[in-house]
Amino acid sequence: MKLARMQTPQGVVSGQYKDGILTTDSGEYIIGRDGSLTYPCSPSALYCVGRNFAETLDQMDYERPEEPDFFLKPPAALVGPGQPVVYPEWSDELTYAGELVAVIDQRCHSVAPDKVPDIVRGYTVMNDIDALDQQGRTARKAFDTSAPLGPWIETDLNPHDIEMETVINGETRQSARTAQMLFSPHEIISYLSKRFTLRPGDAIAFGSPANPGTVSPGDTIEITYDGVGTLSNDVVAPQN
């Protein structure tokens, strides 16, 4: 089942998505006619894990972490599918990262790995936009439109060995399987739950395979995780 949120002139509505129709408690909404899809959850925080693929360690000359290496993005970074990624005027080196994301379904703390499926609503996709020429992770990764998320939450998914790819203007730039992760999704969620009380709607991103390039205004980024869907966003120049 796919769970989605739609931005309408009257506000955001939530429901089950199928074939361009969002079915809610108050009726049906047609994508495009009644509104557009927006990010599929409203997290209090986005927990993002880095250095979680061996090929990324090789590319960036990182040491293998002994435990999940994480950082946070604020809710202000969120944009939905089809919404623009604004190229920051203060950066000259913007890149991307196609990541699988778990969405938490209930308030929880200290969850054992084998109990993680009980507290996960489902999975979606995030683009971890990164201004590489800035100092420190917060400056690089925690700015407006740096966290495209969507297009929906897939509730029926085993996240442990699925294929992904990132395509820029029709060219495949990333290709991997989640089985190549150093820490599995369940291990990561359990690890973070021992440090934070997770809340419904919180999003946890599991990292990205090696990233072979940057993007410019005019580029289209499409990230696909099999069994979930494709998140697509255009990069645009900043408004003066």
Short mmCIF file of C-alpha atoms in Angstrom, two decimals, residues 79-164:
data_model
loop_
_atom_site.label_atom_id
_atom_site.label_comp_id
_atom_site.label_asym_id
_atom_site.label_seq_id
_atom_site.Cartn_x
_atom_site.Cartn_y
_atom_site.Cartn_z
CA VAL A 79 10.51 19.56 -0.41
CA GLY A 80 8.20 17.11 -2.12
CA PRO A 81 8.34 15.19 -5.39
CA GLY A 82 8.38 17.45 -8.42
CA GLN A 83 9.30 20.50 -6.36
CA PRO A 84 12.49 22.42 -7.22
CA VAL A 85 15.87 22.07 -5.54
CA VAL A 86 17.25 25.61 -5.37
CA TYR A 87 20.96 25.81 -6.11
CA PRO A 88 22.34 27.93 -3.23
CA GLU A 89 23.89 31.22 -4.29
CA TRP A 90 26.69 30.65 -1.75
CA SER A 91 27.84 27.31 -3.19
CA ASP A 92 29.67 26.28 -6.36
CA GLU A 93 29.65 22.51 -5.81
CA LEU A 94 26.26 20.88 -5.31
CA THR A 95 25.80 17.13 -5.30
CA TYR A 96 23.10 14.54 -4.61
CA ALA A 97 22.65 11.18 -2.90
CA GLY A 98 19.83 8.70 -3.47
CA GLU A 99 18.78 7.22 -0.13
CA LEU A 100 16.18 4.80 1.17
CA VAL A 101 14.22 6.19 4.13
CA ALA A 102 12.17 4.57 6.88
CA VAL A 103 9.20 6.47 8.31
CA ILE A 104 8.43 5.82 11.97
CA ASP A 105 4.84 4.92 12.85
CA GLN A 106 4.75 5.18 16.64
CA ARG A 107 6.55 6.87 19.50
CA CYS A 108 9.30 4.54 20.66
CA HIS A 109 12.63 4.28 22.44
CA SER A 110 15.29 1.54 22.68
CA VAL A 111 13.83 -0.76 20.03
CA ALA A 112 15.55 -4.10 19.45
CA PRO A 113 16.51 -4.80 15.82
CA ASP A 114 14.03 -7.68 15.50
CA LYS A 115 11.20 -5.39 16.71
CA VAL A 116 11.91 -2.61 14.21
CA PRO A 117 9.27 -3.78 11.68
CA ASP A 118 6.62 -3.22 14.35
CA ILE A 119 7.37 0.51 14.60
CA VAL A 120 8.00 1.36 10.93
CA ARG A 121 5.12 2.78 8.85
CA GLY A 122 6.94 2.11 5.59
CA TYR A 123 9.67 3.34 3.28
CA THR A 124 10.21 6.28 0.96
CA VAL A 125 13.10 7.98 -0.90
CA MET A 126 15.25 11.00 -0.07
CA ASN A 127 17.77 13.02 -2.06
CA ASP A 128 20.51 14.13 0.33
CA ILE A 129 21.50 17.39 -1.37
CA ASP A 130 25.00 18.42 -0.31
CA ALA A 131 26.93 21.66 -0.87
CA LEU A 132 30.38 20.08 -0.89
CA ASP A 133 32.36 23.31 -0.74
CA GLN A 134 30.94 24.35 2.65
CA GLN A 135 32.54 23.67 6.04
CA GLY A 136 30.96 21.00 8.26
CA ARG A 137 27.94 18.77 7.73
CA THR A 138 25.33 21.24 8.95
CA ALA A 139 26.45 23.96 6.55
CA ARG A 140 26.75 21.45 3.72
CA LYS A 141 23.51 19.55 4.17
CA ALA A 142 20.97 21.42 6.32
CA PHE A 143 19.57 24.21 4.15
CA ASP A 144 16.30 24.95 2.37
CA THR A 145 15.37 22.35 -0.31
CA SER A 146 18.27 20.07 0.68
CA ALA A 147 15.94 17.15 1.50
CA PRO A 148 13.56 16.19 -1.32
CA LEU A 149 11.40 13.36 0.05
CA GLY A 150 8.81 11.12 -1.59
CA PRO A 151 6.89 10.34 -3.64
CA TRP A 152 4.95 8.26 -1.10
CA ILE A 153 5.43 5.72 1.71
CA GLU A 154 5.37 2.08 0.63
CA THR A 155 4.11 -0.01 3.56
CA ASP A 156 4.83 -3.45 2.06
CA LEU A 157 8.61 -3.63 1.61
CA ASN A 158 11.53 -5.69 2.81
CA PRO A 159 14.35 -3.10 2.72
CA HIS A 160 17.33 -5.44 3.00
CA ASP A 161 18.18 -6.28 -0.63
CA ILE A 162 16.54 -3.99 -3.15
CA GLU A 163 18.06 -2.28 -6.16
CA MET A 164 18.42 1.48 -6.55
#
